[in-house]
Amino acid sequence: DWLNIVKTGESRSKIRSWFKKEKRDENIVNGKAEVEREFKRNFIRLDSEKYEKFIEKIAERQHFAELDDFYAAVGYGGIQITRLMPGIKDEYNRNWKPKEPAVAPKPMINVEDNTSSKNSN
């Protein structure tokens, strides 16, 4: 492992950077899968158009210009999606969760006692 051979932190940083670039495509795929898995686990459901917009907002909030950069960071472990989930769930519940249709309360049915009451003495 090259990271154990080099002595300076700058060299280690350059090697890590090189490996990240080499495995970028793989990290994007892994990051996407991890985000989707966490969304399913936390019951975040959106159609594909809203999903893209929602993820872009999250990536933007984390200071990523490109969505693939965000996925790559999640894929190689630079960002832990589990740490972001409380804020993501809050954002989803406030602004993105589909509104449930208001259900009118069922009218109460007044059932009268139709049995005749006879006084038998």
Backbone as a chain_set.jsonl record, in Angstrom:
{"seq": "DWLNIVKTGESRSKIRSWFKKEKRDENIVNGKAEVEREFKRNFIRLDSEKYEKFIEKIAERQHFAELDDFYAAVGYGGIQITRLMPGIKDEYNRNWKPKEPAVAPKPMINVEDNTSSKNSN", "coords": {"N": [[0.848, -1.187, 0.0], [0.673, 2.107, -0.979], [0.231, 4.301, 0.672], [1.361, 3.677, 3.108], [4.028, 3.716, 2.593], [4.916, 6.291, 1.832], [6.118, 9.361, 3.336], [5.331, 12.016, 3.964], [2.491, 14.089, 4.747], [1.417, 15.532, 2.663], [2.131, 14.044, 0.424], [0.675, 11.698, 0.908], [-1.876, 12.746, 0.709], [-1.964, 13.465, -2.008], [-1.8, 10.947, -3.185], [-4.149, 9.732, -2.227], [-5.984, 11.406, -3.487], [-5.459, 10.783, -6.166], [-6.313, 8.09, -6.226], [-9.02, 8.456, -5.694], [-9.84, 9.782, -8.005], [-9.31, 7.821, -9.911], [-11.142, 5.831, -9.242], [-13.556, 7.065, -9.566], [-15.962, 6.683, -11.144], [-16.888, 4.263, -10.12], [-17.251, 5.029, -7.45], [-19.302, 6.894, -7.75], [-21.453, 5.276, -8.553], [-21.647, 3.608, -6.285], [-22.191, 5.555, -4.347], [-24.671, 6.591, -5.218], [-26.263, 4.316, -4.909], [-26.089, 3.992, -2.149], [-27.32, 6.336, -1.203], [-29.932, 5.984, -2.223], [-30.634, 3.642, -0.847], [-30.639, 4.565, 1.814], [-32.701, 6.441, 1.641], [-34.905, 4.787, 1.112], [-34.898, 3.318, 3.454], [-35.612, 5.269, 5.252], [-38.128, 5.959, 4.453], [-38.486, 7.862, 2.393], [-39.997, 8.924, -0.34], [-40.219, 9.774, -3.672], [-41.296, 10.917, -6.914], [-39.463, 10.459, -10.017], [-38.697, 12.941, -11.196], [-39.032, 14.868, -9.122], [-37.342, 13.688, -7.293], [-34.772, 14.01, -8.411], [-34.537, 16.831, -8.294], [-34.702, 17.196, -5.544], [-32.425, 15.803, -4.582], [-30.457, 17.327, -5.849], [-30.756, 19.738, -4.472], [-29.895, 18.941, -1.935], [-27.226, 18.263, -2.483], [-26.299, 20.75, -3.314], [-26.573, 22.175, -0.945], [-24.561, 20.984, 0.468], [-22.415, 22.062, -0.715], [-21.658, 21.193, -3.304], [-21.105, 21.466, -6.699], [-21.783, 19.82, -8.781], [-23.938, 17.026, -9.213], [-22.885, 14.459, -9.507], [-20.43, 14.744, -8.233], [-21.23, 14.912, -5.585], [-22.398, 12.34, -5.239], [-20.078, 10.815, -5.664], [-18.52, 11.592, -3.476], [-20.05, 10.573, -1.369], [-19.861, 7.9, -2.059], [-17.094, 7.252, -1.736], [-16.801, 7.715, 0.918], [-16.384, 10.237, 1.923], [-18.47, 11.813, 2.671], [-20.922, 11.049, 4.986], [-23.903, 9.682, 4.521], [-25.742, 8.936, 6.418], [-25.342, 10.721, 8.475], [-26.365, 12.999, 7.398], [-29.043, 12.484, 7.187], [-31.003, 13.271, 9.265], [-31.408, 16.063, 8.743], [-32.144, 15.891, 6.062], [-34.52, 14.383, 6.195], [-36.095, 16.174, 7.63], [-36.246, 18.359, 5.829], [-37.547, 17.043, 3.719], [-40.026, 16.327, 4.921], [-41.053, 18.874, 5.477], [-41.154, 20.261, 2.974], [-41.342, 18.578, 0.702], [-42.751, 16.203, 0.937], [-45.453, 14.311, -0.259], [-48.668, 15.682, -0.17], [-51.229, 14.449, 1.813], [-54.462, 13.577, 0.812], [-57.159, 15.433, 2.077], [-59.359, 13.875, 4.169], [-62.723, 13.721, 4.517], [-64.516, 13.656, 7.544], [-66.404, 10.808, 8.41], [-69.914, 10.888, 8.364], [-71.779, 10.66, 11.335], [-73.917, 8.068, 12.059], [-77.064, 8.013, 13.3], [-78.521, 5.65, 15.008], [-81.619, 4.595, 15.698], [-83.48, 3.029, 18.267], [-85.575, 0.655, 17.227], [-87.278, -1.075, 18.426], [-90.317, -1.778, 19.903], [-91.547, -0.523, 22.882], [-93.334, -1.959, 25.284], [-95.407, -1.669, 27.974], [-95.9, -4.102, 30.054], [-97.836, -5.207, 32.476]], "CA": [[0.0, 0.0, 0.0], [1.485, 3.311, -1.139], [0.036, 5.241, 1.784], [2.266, 3.304, 4.198], [5.411, 3.933, 2.166], [5.265, 7.724, 1.795], [6.363, 9.93, 4.665], [4.687, 13.306, 4.248], [1.042, 14.177, 4.62], [1.103, 16.043, 1.326], [2.24, 12.902, -0.497], [-0.491, 10.84, 1.157], [-3.032, 13.447, 0.167], [-1.924, 13.346, -3.464], [-2.094, 9.55, -3.528], [-5.588, 9.551, -2.0], [-6.661, 12.135, -4.555], [-5.305, 10.006, -7.389], [-7.185, 6.92, -6.133], [-10.402, 8.928, -5.823], [-10.096, 10.065, -9.423], [-9.298, 6.548, -10.63], [-12.344, 5.052, -8.921], [-14.67, 8.008, -9.538], [-17.185, 6.075, -11.667], [-17.319, 3.261, -9.137], [-17.733, 5.759, -6.281], [-20.596, 7.492, -8.088], [-22.445, 4.193, -8.513], [-21.804, 3.224, -4.878], [-22.834, 6.667, -3.646], [-26.076, 6.614, -5.625], [-26.915, 3.166, -4.275], [-26.179, 4.246, -0.708], [-28.352, 7.367, -0.993], [-31.232, 5.357, -2.463], [-30.879, 2.705, 0.252], [-30.999, 5.35, 3.0], [-34.017, 7.032, 1.406], [-35.898, 3.726, 1.308], [-34.902, 2.977, 4.883], [-36.254, 6.373, 5.971], [-39.441, 6.164, 3.838], [-38.517, 9.051, 1.551], [-40.446, 8.465, -1.651], [-40.524, 10.846, -4.612], [-41.196, 10.5, -8.315], [-38.098, 10.667, -10.508], [-38.411, 14.363, -11.419], [-38.863, 15.511, -7.814], [-36.186, 13.073, -6.663], [-33.584, 14.698, -8.933], [-34.5, 18.194, -7.738], [-34.44, 17.071, -4.108], [-31.01, 15.43, -4.417], [-29.659, 18.49, -6.245], [-30.791, 20.689, -3.347], [-29.037, 18.402, -0.875], [-25.843, 18.402, -2.95], [-26.009, 22.186, -3.297], [-26.417, 22.554, 0.461], [-23.267, 20.452, 0.902], [-21.421, 22.809, -1.499], [-21.23, 20.478, -4.497], [-21.65, 22.077, -7.907], [-22.297, 18.741, -9.622], [-24.552, 15.922, -8.489], [-21.95, 13.332, -9.512], [-19.419, 14.993, -7.197], [-21.875, 14.541, -4.33], [-22.467, 10.88, -5.193], [-18.718, 10.288, -5.523], [-18.105, 11.831, -2.084], [-20.761, 9.584, -0.556], [-19.332, 6.581, -2.427], [-15.779, 6.947, -1.158], [-16.861, 7.9, 2.366], [-16.104, 11.623, 2.317], [-19.705, 12.268, 3.316], [-21.729, 9.941, 5.484], [-25.303, 10.033, 4.283], [-26.502, 8.736, 7.657], [-25.241, 11.948, 9.257], [-27.188, 14.024, 6.754], [-30.442, 12.071, 7.147], [-31.948, 14.08, 10.046], [-31.724, 17.278, 8.0], [-32.834, 15.5, 4.838], [-35.888, 14.009, 6.558], [-36.795, 17.404, 7.996], [-36.51, 19.063, 4.562], [-38.554, 16.258, 2.994], [-41.321, 16.442, 5.586], [-41.554, 20.244, 5.392], [-41.334, 20.833, 1.642], [-41.393, 17.658, -0.425], [-43.625, 15.053, 1.177], [-46.756, 14.488, -0.912], [-49.76, 15.994, 0.755], [-52.275, 13.438, 1.842], [-55.745, 14.236, 0.583], [-57.965, 15.592, 3.286], [-60.481, 12.951, 4.185], [-63.83, 14.258, 5.31], [-64.937, 12.678, 8.547], [-67.639, 10.115, 8.071], [-71.014, 11.36, 9.208], [-72.213, 9.671, 12.312], [-75.272, 7.595, 11.808], [-77.816, 7.864, 14.544], [-79.38, 4.476, 14.908], [-82.644, 4.626, 16.75], [-83.966, 1.723, 18.686], [-86.882, 0.467, 16.609], [-88.093, -2.035, 19.163], [-91.401, -1.102, 20.623], [-91.512, -0.802, 24.309], [-94.681, -2.098, 25.811], [-95.452, -1.869, 29.418], [-96.762, -5.221, 30.402], [-97.96, -5.314, 33.925]], "C": [[0.892, 1.248, 0.0], [1.369, 4.263, 0.038], [0.947, 4.924, 2.968], [3.724, 3.587, 3.866], [5.81, 5.406, 2.272], [5.334, 8.305, 3.202], [5.538, 11.184, 4.96], [3.182, 13.237, 4.032], [0.627, 14.658, 3.247], [1.144, 14.909, 0.297], [1.053, 11.968, -0.339], [-1.74, 11.449, 0.547], [-3.1, 13.326, -1.353], [-2.271, 11.929, -3.911], [-3.585, 9.27, -3.341], [-6.392, 10.212, -3.117], [-6.607, 11.348, -5.866], [-6.244, 8.796, -7.378], [-8.656, 7.322, -6.269], [-10.752, 9.175, -7.28], [-10.166, 8.777, -10.229], [-10.592, 5.77, -10.424], [-13.608, 5.919, -8.912], [-15.979, 7.369, -10.002], [-17.765, 5.061, -10.684], [-17.894, 3.944, -7.895], [-19.084, 6.416, -6.538], [-21.705, 6.446, -7.991], [-22.708, 3.783, -7.066], [-22.531, 4.302, -4.084], [-24.314, 6.753, -3.952], [-26.847, 5.508, -4.92], [-27.094, 3.411, -2.777], [-27.252, 5.288, -0.393], [-29.739, 6.752, -1.168], [-31.612, 4.4, -1.332], [-31.322, 3.454, 1.516], [-32.372, 5.994, 2.844], [-35.112, 5.989, 1.623], [-36.027, 3.382, 2.784], [-35.641, 4.025, 5.705], [-37.582, 6.795, 5.345], [-39.543, 7.489, 3.086], [-38.815, 8.577, 0.142], [-40.834, 9.672, -2.499], [-40.51, 10.291, -6.024], [-39.853, 10.957, -8.86], [-37.753, 12.139, -10.716], [-38.168, 15.095, -10.099], [-37.63, 14.976, -7.086], [-34.908, 13.775, -7.104], [-33.443, 16.089, -8.337], [-34.136, 18.163, -6.255], [-32.972, 16.764, -3.839], [-30.109, 16.606, -4.793], [-29.624, 19.531, -5.14], [-29.867, 20.233, -2.221], [-27.574, 18.593, -1.25], [-25.411, 19.867, -2.905], [-25.762, 22.665, -1.863], [-25.083, 22.075, 1.036], [-22.112, 21.04, 0.085], [-20.824, 22.005, -2.648], [-21.902, 21.115, -5.699], [-22.319, 21.032, -8.792], [-22.851, 17.614, -8.759], [-23.623, 14.712, -8.431], [-20.841, 13.51, -8.477], [-19.957, 14.602, -5.821], [-21.927, 13.023, -4.181], [-21.088, 10.256, -4.995], [-18.234, 10.45, -4.085], [-18.787, 10.846, -1.142], [-20.163, 8.202, -0.806], [-17.987, 6.261, -1.822], [-15.716, 7.228, 0.337], [-16.525, 9.3, 2.835], [-17.287, 12.26, 3.023], [-20.463, 11.032, 3.759], [-23.188, 10.349, 5.381], [-26.139, 9.863, 5.548], [-26.436, 9.972, 8.552], [-26.104, 13.065, 8.694], [-28.682, 13.732, 6.879], [-31.371, 12.878, 8.053], [-32.357, 15.367, 9.324], [-32.489, 16.987, 6.729], [-34.288, 15.15, 5.141], [-36.708, 15.242, 6.923], [-37.183, 18.194, 6.747], [-37.611, 18.351, 3.78], [-39.936, 16.448, 3.606], [-41.911, 17.848, 5.459], [-41.948, 20.642, 3.969], [-41.611, 19.855, 0.515], [-42.377, 16.506, -0.265], [-44.971, 15.298, 0.504], [-47.848, 14.71, 0.132], [-50.805, 14.897, 0.663], [-53.606, 14.143, 1.639], [-56.542, 14.291, 1.881], [-59.177, 14.679, 3.18], [-61.542, 13.548, 5.091], [-64.242, 13.211, 6.327], [-66.281, 12.061, 8.132], [-68.756, 10.634, 8.967], [-71.445, 10.244, 10.154], [-73.664, 9.312, 12.034], [-75.934, 7.373, 13.151], [-78.788, 6.718, 14.358], [-80.341, 4.518, 16.071], [-83.08, 3.204, 17.059], [-85.383, 1.563, 18.167], [-87.747, -0.551, 17.343], [-89.151, -1.279, 19.933], [-91.329, -1.49, 22.087], [-92.934, -0.818, 24.824], [-94.571, -2.323, 27.306], [-96.391, -3.021, 29.699], [-96.713, -5.388, 31.907], [-98.591, -6.563, 34.321]], "O": [[1.749, 1.415, 0.868], [2.329, 4.962, 0.362], [1.271, 5.817, 3.751], [4.56, 3.686, 4.764], [6.902, 5.73, 2.74], [4.695, 7.808, 4.131], [5.098, 11.384, 6.092], [2.679, 12.436, 3.245], [-0.405, 14.237, 2.723], [0.292, 14.832, -0.588], [0.489, 11.498, -1.326], [-2.557, 10.753, -0.055], [-4.173, 13.108, -1.915], [-2.963, 11.744, -4.912], [-4.214, 8.645, -4.195], [-7.358, 9.642, -3.623], [-7.602, 11.264, -6.587], [-6.895, 8.501, -8.381], [-9.444, 6.608, -6.889], [-11.839, 8.815, -7.734], [-10.994, 8.654, -11.131], [-11.077, 5.119, -11.349], [-14.615, 5.541, -8.315], [-16.999, 7.497, -9.325], [-18.973, 5.015, -10.453], [-18.903, 3.498, -7.35], [-19.92, 6.486, -5.637], [-22.763, 6.702, -7.416], [-23.861, 3.628, -6.664], [-23.383, 4.0, -3.248], [-25.127, 6.964, -3.052], [-27.941, 5.729, -4.4], [-28.133, 3.075, -2.209], [-28.003, 5.139, 0.571], [-30.624, 6.979, -0.344], [-32.768, 4.352, -0.912], [-32.256, 3.037, 2.2], [-33.128, 6.084, 3.812], [-36.132, 6.278, 2.249], [-37.129, 3.18, 3.295], [-36.23, 3.706, 6.738], [-38.107, 7.862, 5.662], [-40.575, 8.158, 3.14], [-37.994, 7.913, -0.492], [-41.666, 10.487, -2.099], [-39.808, 9.322, -6.312], [-39.173, 11.764, -8.226], [-36.624, 12.547, -10.44], [-37.208, 15.855, -9.976], [-36.959, 15.708, -6.359], [-34.056, 14.098, -6.275], [-32.353, 16.483, -7.921], [-33.364, 18.992, -5.774], [-32.348, 17.384, -2.978], [-29.105, 16.853, -4.126], [-28.584, 20.142, -4.893], [-29.147, 21.038, -1.631], [-26.773, 19.035, -0.427], [-24.289, 20.179, -2.504], [-24.856, 23.459, -1.609], [-24.543, 22.675, 1.965], [-20.976, 20.576, 0.18], [-19.632, 22.115, -2.936], [-23.121, 21.286, -5.721], [-23.303, 21.323, -9.471], [-22.298, 17.292, -7.708], [-23.578, 14.014, -7.418], [-20.364, 12.528, -7.908], [-19.238, 14.034, -4.999], [-21.554, 12.479, -3.142], [-20.941, 9.286, -4.251], [-17.607, 9.544, -3.537], [-18.157, 10.341, -0.213], [-19.979, 7.423, 0.129], [-17.745, 5.12, -1.43], [-14.679, 7.003, 0.961], [-16.393, 9.528, 4.038], [-17.121, 13.139, 3.869], [-20.624, 10.082, 2.993], [-23.643, 11.257, 6.078], [-27.133, 10.565, 5.733], [-27.372, 10.242, 9.305], [-26.523, 13.966, 9.421], [-29.504, 14.631, 6.698], [-32.489, 13.158, 7.622], [-33.538, 15.714, 9.304], [-33.384, 17.743, 6.352], [-35.191, 15.575, 4.419], [-37.881, 15.341, 6.563], [-38.321, 18.647, 6.624], [-38.508, 18.999, 3.241], [-40.906, 16.7, 2.891], [-43.127, 18.002, 5.346], [-42.974, 21.296, 3.777], [-42.079, 20.272, -0.545], [-42.786, 15.902, -1.256], [-45.567, 16.363, 0.671], [-47.929, 14.026, 1.152], [-51.205, 14.479, -0.424], [-53.85, 15.194, 2.232], [-56.588, 13.338, 2.659], [-59.921, 14.724, 2.2], [-61.3, 13.838, 6.262], [-64.31, 12.022, 6.015], [-67.154, 12.73, 7.579], [-68.573, 10.8, 10.173], [-71.466, 9.064, 9.804], [-74.509, 10.178, 11.805], [-75.432, 6.65, 14.011], [-79.766, 6.832, 13.619], [-79.958, 4.483, 17.24], [-83.045, 2.315, 16.208], [-86.294, 2.257, 18.618], [-88.855, -0.847, 16.897], [-88.874, -0.245, 20.542], [-91.081, -2.641, 22.447], [-93.637, 0.192, 24.796], [-93.732, -3.08, 27.793], [-97.605, -2.864, 29.572], [-95.672, -5.673, 32.499], [-98.771, -6.812, 35.513]]}, "num_chains": 1, "name": "protein.A"}
